[in-house]
Amino acid sequence: MTRRNALFIANKKSGKADNELNGAVKILKDAGINLIEQESENPVRINDLIRQNRDQVDSVILAGGDGTMGAASGALSECGLALGILPMGTANDLARTLRIPESIESAAAIIANGRLHAIDLAKVNGHWFVNAAHIGLGVKVNRGLTSDLKSRWGRFSYARSLIDAFNSMRPYHADIVCDGEGIRIRSIHITVANGRFYGGGMALSQEASVDDHQLRIFSLEPQSFWSFLSHSVVILGGKLKGREGVWLRGGQDIRIDTSRKMPICADGEPVSWTPAYFELRPNSLQVYVPDEYFTQEEADNAED
């Protein structure tokens, strides 16, 4: 059997205990994977490590959250290296999309099993991301996600921050061009999503997946808190299509200009400002996935 070589990078500030990581490392080594072990929480440093070791390894195993995965996705695609995910963040939405369990040791067993699958990536103003990018309310939510809030509320910290941010959000106008079709809307929040889940389990569409070669763009009109709350509940089930006060569609090439210059967050990290240009990069990254991912995809397709 061909020996596998992997760069192993842990962002230990993401949350899991050392003994869980040690157990994952043992599983990987017992499977015959030769690990080059590093530790970093700095996205620039992580990308440097990936590029420096590109000729010594065939995959990169990242122990971290969605921000870590998103920040490293461009370098991984550029270097043609597969990604192994050990979910250690607050939300772990990419892992959830791919049906990778929260248990670090179970996730390591998936990597050891060696089943790869190509997923899409996205870019906004040249910055790579895996899950979603936000303009407006979503940016305020990310800014409100302090370490104290995350430690106290866990994945529900997104919902708590969302409620706090709503009261201070000012509406804005956005000119959107999606695959050549233009529209002008008034909004408090815009999301452009690549995968199915973001923000701790929210979903724009039940049909969305990280390998369907589509971006989903969602805009929320100014509205009362109670209307907003009803939409927030529906987002958890991915059933926003057709609801009043919501604009939703899919595409591959999206441009957004706003009536005032606004910050953009992608995978929970500040990356740029409007105007924003989003582009899809289909099948850009190979990721280790469980057999259950394909079982679920087949079940979803049968329901459509």
PDB file of C-alpha atoms in Angstrom:
ATOM      1  CA  MET A   1       0.000   0.000   0.000  1.00  0.00           C
ATOM      2  CA  THR A   2       1.288   3.457  -0.909  1.00  0.00           C
ATOM      3  CA  ARG A   3       2.295   5.415   2.173  1.00  0.00           C
ATOM      4  CA  ARG A   4       0.400   8.674   2.599  1.00  0.00           C
ATOM      5  CA  ASN A   5       2.124  11.860   3.705  1.00  0.00           C
ATOM      6  CA  ALA A   6       0.153  14.681   5.286  1.00  0.00           C
ATOM      7  CA  LEU A   7       0.801  18.103   6.742  1.00  0.00           C
ATOM      8  CA  PHE A   8      -1.050  18.265  10.071  1.00  0.00           C
ATOM      9  CA  ILE A   9      -1.860  21.803  11.301  1.00  0.00           C
ATOM     10  CA  ALA A  10      -3.769  22.409  14.538  1.00  0.00           C
ATOM     11  CA  ASN A  11      -5.408  25.673  15.588  1.00  0.00           C
ATOM     12  CA  LYS A  12      -5.678  24.827  19.276  1.00  0.00           C
ATOM     13  CA  LYS A  13      -7.487  28.056  20.099  1.00  0.00           C
ATOM     14  CA  SER A  14     -10.522  26.679  18.221  1.00  0.00           C
ATOM     15  CA  GLY A  15     -11.632  24.717  21.239  1.00  0.00           C
ATOM     16  CA  LYS A  16     -10.936  20.975  21.628  1.00  0.00           C
ATOM     17  CA  ALA A  17      -8.729  19.507  24.337  1.00  0.00           C
ATOM     18  CA  ASP A  18      -5.226  18.220  23.664  1.00  0.00           C
ATOM     19  CA  ASN A  19      -6.156  14.634  24.550  1.00  0.00           C
ATOM     20  CA  GLU A  20      -8.767  14.595  21.763  1.00  0.00           C
ATOM     21  CA  LEU A  21      -6.173  15.778  19.276  1.00  0.00           C
ATOM     22  CA  ASN A  22      -3.690  13.203  20.550  1.00  0.00           C
ATOM     23  CA  GLY A  23      -6.255  10.473  19.977  1.00  0.00           C
ATOM     24  CA  ALA A  24      -6.844  11.708  16.425  1.00  0.00           C
ATOM     25  CA  VAL A  25      -3.107  11.786  15.719  1.00  0.00           C
ATOM     26  CA  LYS A  26      -2.780   8.187  16.914  1.00  0.00           C
ATOM     27  CA  ILE A  27      -5.593   7.044  14.589  1.00  0.00           C
ATOM     28  CA  LEU A  28      -3.947   8.759  11.629  1.00  0.00           C
ATOM     29  CA  LYS A  29      -0.504   7.323  12.365  1.00  0.00           C
ATOM     30  CA  ASP A  30      -1.902   3.842  12.978  1.00  0.00           C
ATOM     31  CA  ALA A  31      -3.461   4.078   9.501  1.00  0.00           C
ATOM     32  CA  GLY A  32       0.023   4.502   8.044  1.00  0.00           C
ATOM     33  CA  ILE A  33      -0.141   8.259   7.455  1.00  0.00           C
ATOM     34  CA  ASN A  34       3.179  10.026   7.918  1.00  0.00           C
ATOM     35  CA  LEU A  35       2.460  13.372   9.594  1.00  0.00           C
ATOM     36  CA  ILE A  36       4.416  16.610   9.465  1.00  0.00           C
ATOM     37  CA  GLU A  37       2.968  18.259  12.583  1.00  0.00           C
ATOM     38  CA  GLN A  38       2.648  22.012  12.978  1.00  0.00           C
ATOM     39  CA  GLU A  39       0.600  24.390  15.137  1.00  0.00           C
ATOM     40  CA  SER A  40      -0.737  27.760  14.004  1.00  0.00           C
ATOM     41  CA  GLU A  41      -3.805  29.972  14.320  1.00  0.00           C
ATOM     42  CA  ASN A  42      -2.556  32.536  11.795  1.00  0.00           C
ATOM     43  CA  PRO A  43      -4.133  32.105   8.320  1.00  0.00           C
ATOM     44  CA  VAL A  44      -1.092  33.593   6.584  1.00  0.00           C
ATOM     45  CA  ARG A  45       1.202  31.188   8.430  1.00  0.00           C
ATOM     46  CA  ILE A  46      -1.078  28.233   7.601  1.00  0.00           C
ATOM     47  CA  ASN A  47      -0.981  29.094   3.902  1.00  0.00           C
ATOM     48  CA  ASP A  48       2.803  29.510   4.034  1.00  0.00           C
ATOM     49  CA  LEU A  49       3.123  26.060   5.626  1.00  0.00           C
ATOM     50  CA  ILE A  50       0.928  24.528   2.931  1.00  0.00           C
ATOM     51  CA  ARG A  51       2.998  26.049   0.128  1.00  0.00           C
ATOM     52  CA  GLN A  52       6.315  25.197   1.791  1.00  0.00           C
ATOM     53  CA  ASN A  53       5.379  21.517   2.142  1.00  0.00           C
ATOM     54  CA  ARG A  54       3.481  21.031  -1.122  1.00  0.00           C
ATOM     55  CA  ASP A  55       6.124  18.720  -2.593  1.00  0.00           C
ATOM     56  CA  GLN A  56       6.449  16.567   0.555  1.00  0.00           C
ATOM     57  CA  VAL A  57       2.766  15.761   1.153  1.00  0.00           C
ATOM     58  CA  ASP A  58      -0.350  14.679  -0.717  1.00  0.00           C
ATOM     59  CA  SER A  59      -2.852  16.121   1.761  1.00  0.00           C
ATOM     60  CA  VAL A  60      -3.280  18.677   4.534  1.00  0.00           C
ATOM     61  CA  ILE A  61      -5.163  17.854   7.742  1.00  0.00           C
ATOM     62  CA  LEU A  62      -6.535  20.952   9.447  1.00  0.00           C
ATOM     63  CA  ALA A  63      -7.744  20.903  13.032  1.00  0.00           C
ATOM     64  CA  GLY A  64      -9.778  24.091  13.307  1.00  0.00           C
ATOM     65  CA  GLY A  65     -13.016  25.873  12.492  1.00  0.00           C
ATOM     66  CA  ASP A  66     -14.643  27.163   9.324  1.00  0.00           C
ATOM     67  CA  GLY A  67     -12.445  30.255   9.291  1.00  0.00           C
ATOM     68  CA  THR A  68      -9.357  28.049   9.186  1.00  0.00           C
ATOM     69  CA  MET A  69     -10.805  25.907   6.369  1.00  0.00           C
ATOM     70  CA  GLY A  70     -11.857  28.926   4.332  1.00  0.00           C
ATOM     71  CA  ALA A  71      -8.567  30.755   4.767  1.00  0.00           C
ATOM     72  CA  ALA A  72      -6.584  27.693   3.657  1.00  0.00           C
ATOM     73  CA  SER A  73      -8.860  26.648   0.781  1.00  0.00           C
ATOM     74  CA  GLY A  74      -7.150  28.800  -1.845  1.00  0.00           C
ATOM     75  CA  ALA A  75      -3.660  27.505  -1.066  1.00  0.00           C
ATOM     76  CA  LEU A  76      -4.954  23.916  -0.996  1.00  0.00           C
ATOM     77  CA  SER A  77      -6.589  24.326  -4.411  1.00  0.00           C
ATOM     78  CA  GLU A  78      -3.529  26.064  -5.816  1.00  0.00           C
ATOM     79  CA  CYS A  79      -1.212  23.292  -4.594  1.00  0.00           C
ATOM     80  CA  GLY A  80      -3.539  20.444  -5.592  1.00  0.00           C
ATOM     81  CA  LEU A  81      -3.600  19.000  -2.069  1.00  0.00           C
ATOM     82  CA  ALA A  82      -6.515  17.153  -0.472  1.00  0.00           C
ATOM     83  CA  LEU A  83      -8.092  18.432   2.751  1.00  0.00           C
ATOM     84  CA  GLY A  84      -8.736  16.405   5.876  1.00  0.00           C
ATOM     85  CA  ILE A  85     -11.077  18.123   8.345  1.00  0.00           C
ATOM     86  CA  LEU A  86     -10.875  17.780  12.120  1.00  0.00           C
ATOM     87  CA  PRO A  87     -13.728  20.081  13.251  1.00  0.00           C
ATOM     88  CA  MET A  88     -12.615  22.225  16.173  1.00  0.00           C
ATOM     89  CA  GLY A  89     -14.600  25.431  15.667  1.00  0.00           C
ATOM     90  CA  THR A  90     -17.805  26.850  17.089  1.00  0.00           C
ATOM     91  CA  ALA A  91     -20.033  26.133  14.082  1.00  0.00           C
ATOM     92  CA  ASN A  92     -18.127  23.625  11.892  1.00  0.00           C
ATOM     93  CA  ASP A  93     -20.575  24.192   9.034  1.00  0.00           C
ATOM     94  CA  LEU A  94     -18.350  22.713   6.328  1.00  0.00           C
ATOM     95  CA  ALA A  95     -18.016  19.525   8.380  1.00  0.00           C
ATOM     96  CA  ARG A  96     -21.792  19.516   8.907  1.00  0.00           C
ATOM     97  CA  THR A  97     -22.371  19.920   5.155  1.00  0.00           C
ATOM     98  CA  LEU A  98     -20.085  16.954   4.462  1.00  0.00           C
ATOM     99  CA  ARG A  99     -21.588  14.869   7.311  1.00  0.00           C
ATOM    100  CA  ILE A 100     -18.292  14.732   9.166  1.00  0.00           C
ATOM    101  CA  PRO A 101     -19.025  14.089  12.876  1.00  0.00           C
ATOM    102  CA  GLU A 102     -18.041  16.481  15.656  1.00  0.00           C
ATOM    103  CA  SER A 103     -15.921  13.819  17.352  1.00  0.00           C
ATOM    104  CA  ILE A 104     -12.293  14.511  16.455  1.00  0.00           C
ATOM    105  CA  GLU A 105     -11.395  10.829  16.588  1.00  0.00           C
ATOM    106  CA  SER A 106     -14.334   9.884  14.335  1.00  0.00           C
ATOM    107  CA  ALA A 107     -13.305  12.606  11.895  1.00  0.00           C
ATOM    108  CA  ALA A 108      -9.742  11.251  11.924  1.00  0.00           C
ATOM    109  CA  ALA A 109     -11.079   7.779  11.078  1.00  0.00           C
ATOM    110  CA  ILE A 110     -12.763   9.265   7.990  1.00  0.00           C
ATOM    111  CA  ILE A 111      -9.448  10.720   6.840  1.00  0.00           C
ATOM    112  CA  ALA A 112      -7.749   7.387   7.527  1.00  0.00           C
ATOM    113  CA  ASN A 113     -10.368   5.649   5.369  1.00  0.00           C
ATOM    114  CA  GLY A 114      -9.189   7.790   2.466  1.00  0.00           C
ATOM    115  CA  ARG A 115     -12.389   8.452   0.500  1.00  0.00           C
ATOM    116  CA  LEU A 116     -12.058  11.722  -1.436  1.00  0.00           C
ATOM    117  CA  HIS A 117     -14.719  13.918  -3.018  1.00  0.00           C
ATOM    118  CA  ALA A 118     -14.402  17.147  -5.036  1.00  0.00           C
ATOM    119  CA  ILE A 119     -16.233  20.221  -3.711  1.00  0.00           C
ATOM    120  CA  ASP A 120     -16.784  23.702  -5.088  1.00  0.00           C
ATOM    121  CA  LEU A 121     -15.111  26.816  -3.732  1.00  0.00           C
ATOM    122  CA  ALA A 122     -16.044  30.471  -4.075  1.00  0.00           C
ATOM    123  CA  LYS A 123     -14.203  33.781  -4.191  1.00  0.00           C
ATOM    124  CA  VAL A 124     -15.223  37.310  -3.275  1.00  0.00           C
ATOM    125  CA  ASN A 125     -12.960  40.096  -4.487  1.00  0.00           C
ATOM    126  CA  GLY A 126     -10.176  37.529  -4.798  1.00  0.00           C
ATOM    127  CA  HIS A 127     -10.631  36.004  -1.318  1.00  0.00           C
ATOM    128  CA  TRP A 128     -11.473  32.295  -1.170  1.00  0.00           C
ATOM    129  CA  PHE A 129     -14.253  30.893   1.006  1.00  0.00           C
ATOM    130  CA  VAL A 130     -16.013  27.548   1.519  1.00  0.00           C
ATOM    131  CA  ASN A 131     -19.355  28.300   3.222  1.00  0.00           C
ATOM    132  CA  ALA A 132     -20.762  31.814   2.943  1.00  0.00           C
ATOM    133  CA  ALA A 133     -20.035  35.523   2.712  1.00  0.00           C
ATOM    134  CA  HIS A 134     -22.176  38.270   4.248  1.00  0.00           C
ATOM    135  CA  ILE A 135     -22.915  41.959   3.744  1.00  0.00           C
ATOM    136  CA  GLY A 136     -24.917  43.874   6.348  1.00  0.00           C
ATOM    137  CA  LEU A 137     -26.466  42.092   9.305  1.00  0.00           C
ATOM    138  CA  GLY A 138     -24.236  39.026   9.002  1.00  0.00           C
ATOM    139  CA  VAL A 139     -21.132  41.166   9.417  1.00  0.00           C
ATOM    140  CA  LYS A 140     -22.525  42.663  12.625  1.00  0.00           C
ATOM    141  CA  VAL A 141     -23.265  39.143  13.827  1.00  0.00           C
ATOM    142  CA  ASN A 142     -19.673  38.055  13.241  1.00  0.00           C
ATOM    143  CA  ARG A 143     -18.351  41.155  14.993  1.00  0.00           C
ATOM    144  CA  GLY A 144     -20.517  40.329  17.998  1.00  0.00           C
ATOM    145  CA  LEU A 145     -19.156  36.785  18.294  1.00  0.00           C
ATOM    146  CA  THR A 146     -16.731  37.460  21.118  1.00  0.00           C
ATOM    147  CA  SER A 147     -14.728  34.673  22.718  1.00  0.00           C
ATOM    148  CA  ASP A 148     -16.824  35.041  25.864  1.00  0.00           C
ATOM    149  CA  LEU A 149     -20.093  34.681  23.913  1.00  0.00           C
ATOM    150  CA  LYS A 150     -18.795  31.610  22.065  1.00  0.00           C
ATOM    151  CA  SER A 151     -17.648  29.918  25.266  1.00  0.00           C
ATOM    152  CA  ARG A 152     -20.975  30.585  27.018  1.00  0.00           C
ATOM    153  CA  TRP A 153     -23.377  29.804  24.154  1.00  0.00           C
ATOM    154  CA  GLY A 154     -21.442  27.435  21.860  1.00  0.00           C
ATOM    155  CA  ARG A 155     -23.053  27.056  18.416  1.00  0.00           C
ATOM    156  CA  PHE A 156     -26.077  29.015  19.709  1.00  0.00           C
ATOM    157  CA  SER A 157     -23.822  32.055  20.042  1.00  0.00           C
ATOM    158  CA  TYR A 158     -24.680  32.843  16.390  1.00  0.00           C
ATOM    159  CA  ALA A 159     -28.376  33.103  17.213  1.00  0.00           C
ATOM    160  CA  ARG A 160     -27.695  35.277  20.258  1.00  0.00           C
ATOM    161  CA  SER A 161     -25.441  37.628  18.290  1.00  0.00           C
ATOM    162  CA  LEU A 162     -28.006  37.735  15.462  1.00  0.00           C
ATOM    163  CA  ILE A 163     -30.705  39.057  17.779  1.00  0.00           C
ATOM    164  CA  ASP A 164     -28.374  41.665  19.257  1.00  0.00           C
ATOM    165  CA  ALA A 165     -27.238  42.874  15.807  1.00  0.00           C
ATOM    166  CA  PHE A 166     -30.756  43.203  14.364  1.00  0.00           C
ATOM    167  CA  ASN A 167     -31.691  46.178  16.530  1.00  0.00           C
ATOM    168  CA  SER A 168     -28.745  48.285  15.317  1.00  0.00           C
ATOM    169  CA  MET A 169     -28.846  47.425  11.580  1.00  0.00           C
ATOM    170  CA  ARG A 170     -29.545  50.288   9.141  1.00  0.00           C
ATOM    171  CA  PRO A 171     -31.117  49.378   5.756  1.00  0.00           C
ATOM    172  CA  TYR A 172     -29.227  49.938   2.510  1.00  0.00           C
ATOM    173  CA  HIS A 173     -29.848  49.655  -1.233  1.00  0.00           C
ATOM    174  CA  ALA A 174     -28.007  47.039  -3.284  1.00  0.00           C
ATOM    175  CA  ASP A 175     -27.619  46.697  -7.044  1.00  0.00           C
ATOM    176  CA  ILE A 176     -27.207  42.993  -7.780  1.00  0.00           C
ATOM    177  CA  VAL A 177     -26.251  41.354 -11.069  1.00  0.00           C
ATOM    178  CA  CYS A 178     -26.555  37.550 -10.984  1.00  0.00           C
ATOM    179  CA  ASP A 179     -25.461  35.709 -14.146  1.00  0.00           C
ATOM    180  CA  GLY A 180     -26.183  38.855 -16.174  1.00  0.00           C
ATOM    181  CA  GLU A 181     -29.627  39.612 -14.693  1.00  0.00           C
ATOM    182  CA  GLY A 182     -29.843  42.823 -12.653  1.00  0.00           C
ATOM    183  CA  ILE A 183     -32.086  43.896  -9.788  1.00  0.00           C
ATOM    184  CA  ARG A 184     -32.102  46.766  -7.269  1.00  0.00           C
ATOM    185  CA  ILE A 185     -33.271  45.890  -3.754  1.00  0.00           C
ATOM    186  CA  ARG A 186     -33.512  47.407  -0.294  1.00  0.00           C
ATOM    187  CA  SER A 187     -31.908  45.145   2.256  1.00  0.00           C
ATOM    188  CA  ILE A 188     -30.616  44.687   5.775  1.00  0.00           C
ATOM    189  CA  HIS A 189     -28.725  41.483   5.021  1.00  0.00           C
ATOM    190  CA  ILE A 190     -27.225  39.700   2.021  1.00  0.00           C
ATOM    191  CA  THR A 191     -25.640  36.263   2.068  1.00  0.00           C
ATOM    192  CA  VAL A 192     -23.884  34.523  -0.802  1.00  0.00           C
ATOM    193  CA  ALA A 193     -23.550  30.846   0.096  1.00  0.00           C
ATOM    194  CA  ASN A 194     -21.534  28.037  -1.471  1.00  0.00           C
ATOM    195  CA  GLY A 195     -22.444  25.108   0.768  1.00  0.00           C
ATOM    196  CA  ARG A 196     -25.642  24.059   2.518  1.00  0.00           C
ATOM    197  CA  PHE A 197     -24.941  25.341   6.033  1.00  0.00           C
ATOM    198  CA  TYR A 198     -23.535  28.500   7.574  1.00  0.00           C
ATOM    199  CA  GLY A 199     -23.815  30.397  10.859  1.00  0.00           C
ATOM    200  CA  GLY A 200     -24.086  27.308  13.033  1.00  0.00           C
ATOM    201  CA  GLY A 201     -26.522  25.220  10.995  1.00  0.00           C
ATOM    202  CA  MET A 202     -28.597  27.752   9.020  1.00  0.00           C
ATOM    203  CA  ALA A 203     -29.481  26.816   5.423  1.00  0.00           C
ATOM    204  CA  LEU A 204     -30.788  28.930   2.554  1.00  0.00           C
ATOM    205  CA  SER A 205     -32.050  25.977   0.546  1.00  0.00           C
ATOM    206  CA  GLN A 206     -32.660  22.284   1.089  1.00  0.00           C
ATOM    207  CA  GLU A 207     -31.344  21.652  -2.420  1.00  0.00           C
ATOM    208  CA  ALA A 208     -28.038  23.436  -1.881  1.00  0.00           C
ATOM    209  CA  SER A 209     -24.847  21.428  -1.606  1.00  0.00           C
ATOM    210  CA  VAL A 210     -21.171  22.194  -1.728  1.00  0.00           C
ATOM    211  CA  ASP A 211     -20.786  20.297  -5.002  1.00  0.00           C
ATOM    212  CA  ASP A 212     -23.821  21.476  -7.034  1.00  0.00           C
ATOM    213  CA  HIS A 213     -21.884  24.165  -8.981  1.00  0.00           C
ATOM    214  CA  GLN A 214     -24.196  26.931  -7.759  1.00  0.00           C
ATOM    215  CA  LEU A 215     -23.938  29.905  -5.431  1.00  0.00           C
ATOM    216  CA  ARG A 216     -27.087  30.958  -3.570  1.00  0.00           C
ATOM    217  CA  ILE A 217     -27.736  34.651  -2.968  1.00  0.00           C
ATOM    218  CA  PHE A 218     -30.210  35.673  -0.294  1.00  0.00           C
ATOM    219  CA  SER A 219     -31.404  39.158   0.648  1.00  0.00           C
ATOM    220  CA  LEU A 220     -33.631  40.095   3.561  1.00  0.00           C
ATOM    221  CA  GLU A 221     -35.775  43.245   3.281  1.00  0.00           C
ATOM    222  CA  PRO A 222     -36.177  45.663   6.225  1.00  0.00           C
ATOM    223  CA  GLN A 223     -38.918  44.269   8.479  1.00  0.00           C
ATOM    224  CA  SER A 224     -40.189  43.931  12.016  1.00  0.00           C
ATOM    225  CA  PHE A 225     -38.324  41.864  14.556  1.00  0.00           C
ATOM    226  CA  TRP A 226     -41.119  39.267  14.633  1.00  0.00           C
ATOM    227  CA  SER A 227     -41.030  38.814  10.837  1.00  0.00           C
ATOM    228  CA  PHE A 228     -37.281  38.534  11.061  1.00  0.00           C
ATOM    229  CA  LEU A 229     -37.598  35.933  13.822  1.00  0.00           C
ATOM    230  CA  SER A 230     -39.980  33.834  11.720  1.00  0.00           C
ATOM    231  CA  HIS A 231     -37.499  33.913   8.819  1.00  0.00           C
ATOM    232  CA  SER A 232     -34.677  32.923  11.179  1.00  0.00           C
ATOM    233  CA  VAL A 233     -36.608  29.833  12.264  1.00  0.00           C
ATOM    234  CA  VAL A 234     -37.319  28.887   8.636  1.00  0.00           C
ATOM    235  CA  ILE A 235     -33.641  29.262   7.707  1.00  0.00           C
ATOM    236  CA  LEU A 236     -32.858  26.353  10.032  1.00  0.00           C
ATOM    237  CA  GLY A 237     -34.977  24.159   7.760  1.00  0.00           C
ATOM    238  CA  GLY A 238     -33.729  25.624   4.471  1.00  0.00           C
ATOM    239  CA  LYS A 239     -37.242  26.632   3.319  1.00  0.00           C
ATOM    240  CA  LEU A 240     -36.865  30.347   2.531  1.00  0.00           C
ATOM    241  CA  LYS A 241     -37.950  30.168  -1.108  1.00  0.00           C
ATOM    242  CA  GLY A 242     -41.154  32.094  -1.781  1.00  0.00           C
ATOM    243  CA  ARG A 243     -41.402  33.821   1.601  1.00  0.00           C
ATOM    244  CA  GLU A 244     -42.439  37.473   1.775  1.00  0.00           C
ATOM    245  CA  GLY A 245     -39.562  39.867   2.395  1.00  0.00           C
ATOM    246  CA  VAL A 246     -36.994  37.431   0.987  1.00  0.00           C
ATOM    247  CA  TRP A 247     -35.155  37.498  -2.341  1.00  0.00           C
ATOM    248  CA  LEU A 248     -33.398  34.238  -3.211  1.00  0.00           C
ATOM    249  CA  ARG A 249     -31.838  32.831  -6.354  1.00  0.00           C
ATOM    250  CA  GLY A 250     -28.875  30.819  -7.611  1.00  0.00           C
ATOM    251  CA  GLY A 251     -26.031  31.630  -9.973  1.00  0.00           C
ATOM    252  CA  GLN A 252     -22.323  31.390 -10.594  1.00  0.00           C
ATOM    253  CA  ASP A 253     -21.278  34.982 -11.253  1.00  0.00           C
ATOM    254  CA  ILE A 254     -22.583  37.647  -8.848  1.00  0.00           C
ATOM    255  CA  ARG A 255     -21.835  41.367  -8.505  1.00  0.00           C
ATOM    256  CA  ILE A 256     -23.146  43.482  -5.646  1.00  0.00           C
ATOM    257  CA  ASP A 257     -22.802  47.249  -5.203  1.00  0.00           C
ATOM    258  CA  THR A 258     -24.279  48.980  -2.171  1.00  0.00           C
ATOM    259  CA  SER A 259     -25.528  52.514  -1.563  1.00  0.00           C
ATOM    260  CA  ARG A 260     -22.796  52.987   1.020  1.00  0.00           C
ATOM    261  CA  LYS A 261     -19.462  51.206   1.274  1.00  0.00           C
ATOM    262  CA  MET A 262     -19.930  48.129   3.443  1.00  0.00           C
ATOM    263  CA  PRO A 263     -17.618  45.444   4.872  1.00  0.00           C
ATOM    264  CA  ILE A 264     -17.755  41.825   3.714  1.00  0.00           C
ATOM    265  CA  CYS A 265     -17.181  38.781   5.932  1.00  0.00           C
ATOM    266  CA  ALA A 266     -16.458  35.323   4.519  1.00  0.00           C
ATOM    267  CA  ASP A 267     -16.450  32.176   6.667  1.00  0.00           C
ATOM    268  CA  GLY A 268     -16.640  34.404   9.712  1.00  0.00           C
ATOM    269  CA  GLU A 269     -13.621  36.549   8.832  1.00  0.00           C
ATOM    270  CA  PRO A 270     -13.489  40.159   7.505  1.00  0.00           C
ATOM    271  CA  VAL A 271     -12.081  39.996   3.963  1.00  0.00           C
ATOM    272  CA  SER A 272     -13.111  43.010   1.858  1.00  0.00           C
ATOM    273  CA  TRP A 273     -15.558  45.866   1.148  1.00  0.00           C
ATOM    274  CA  THR A 274     -18.280  46.477  -1.402  1.00  0.00           C
ATOM    275  CA  PRO A 275     -18.537  46.581  -4.352  1.00  0.00           C
ATOM    276  CA  ALA A 276     -18.285  42.789  -4.303  1.00  0.00           C
ATOM    277  CA  TYR A 277     -17.596  40.343  -7.102  1.00  0.00           C
ATOM    278  CA  PHE A 278     -18.385  36.681  -6.370  1.00  0.00           C
ATOM    279  CA  GLU A 279     -17.299  33.816  -8.568  1.00  0.00           C
ATOM    280  CA  LEU A 280     -17.709  30.065  -8.294  1.00  0.00           C
ATOM    281  CA  ARG A 281     -14.817  27.633  -8.753  1.00  0.00           C
ATOM    282  CA  PRO A 282     -16.397  24.174  -9.337  1.00  0.00           C
ATOM    283  CA  ASN A 283     -14.611  21.006  -8.174  1.00  0.00           C
ATOM    284  CA  SER A 284     -11.694  23.021  -6.821  1.00  0.00           C
ATOM    285  CA  LEU A 285     -10.880  21.025  -3.699  1.00  0.00           C
ATOM    286  CA  GLN A 286     -10.653  17.331  -2.821  1.00  0.00           C
ATOM    287  CA  VAL A 287     -11.895  16.593   0.712  1.00  0.00           C
ATOM    288  CA  TYR A 288     -11.991  13.389   2.751  1.00  0.00           C
ATOM    289  CA  VAL A 289     -15.641  12.499   3.364  1.00  0.00           C
ATOM    290  CA  PRO A 290     -17.545   9.649   5.050  1.00  0.00           C
ATOM    291  CA  ASP A 291     -19.615   7.081   3.168  1.00  0.00           C
ATOM    292  CA  GLU A 292     -22.671   8.647   4.822  1.00  0.00           C
ATOM    293  CA  TYR A 293     -22.234  11.773   2.704  1.00  0.00           C
ATOM    294  CA  PHE A 294     -23.012   9.852  -0.477  1.00  0.00           C
ATOM    295  CA  THR A 295     -25.876   7.977   1.190  1.00  0.00           C
ATOM    296  CA  GLN A 296     -27.486  11.287   2.166  1.00  0.00           C
ATOM    297  CA  GLU A 297     -26.947  12.773  -1.301  1.00  0.00           C
ATOM    298  CA  GLU A 298     -28.690   9.802  -2.868  1.00  0.00           C
ATOM    299  CA  ALA A 299     -31.606  10.189  -0.430  1.00  0.00           C
ATOM    300  CA  ASP A 300     -31.896  13.923  -1.169  1.00  0.00           C
ATOM    301  CA  ASN A 301     -31.901  13.297  -4.911  1.00  0.00           C
ATOM    302  CA  ALA A 302     -34.617  10.659  -4.517  1.00  0.00           C
ATOM    303  CA  GLU A 303     -36.832  13.219  -2.737  1.00  0.00           C
ATOM    304  CA  ASP A 304     -36.419  15.882  -5.459  1.00  0.00           C
TER     305      ASP A 304
END
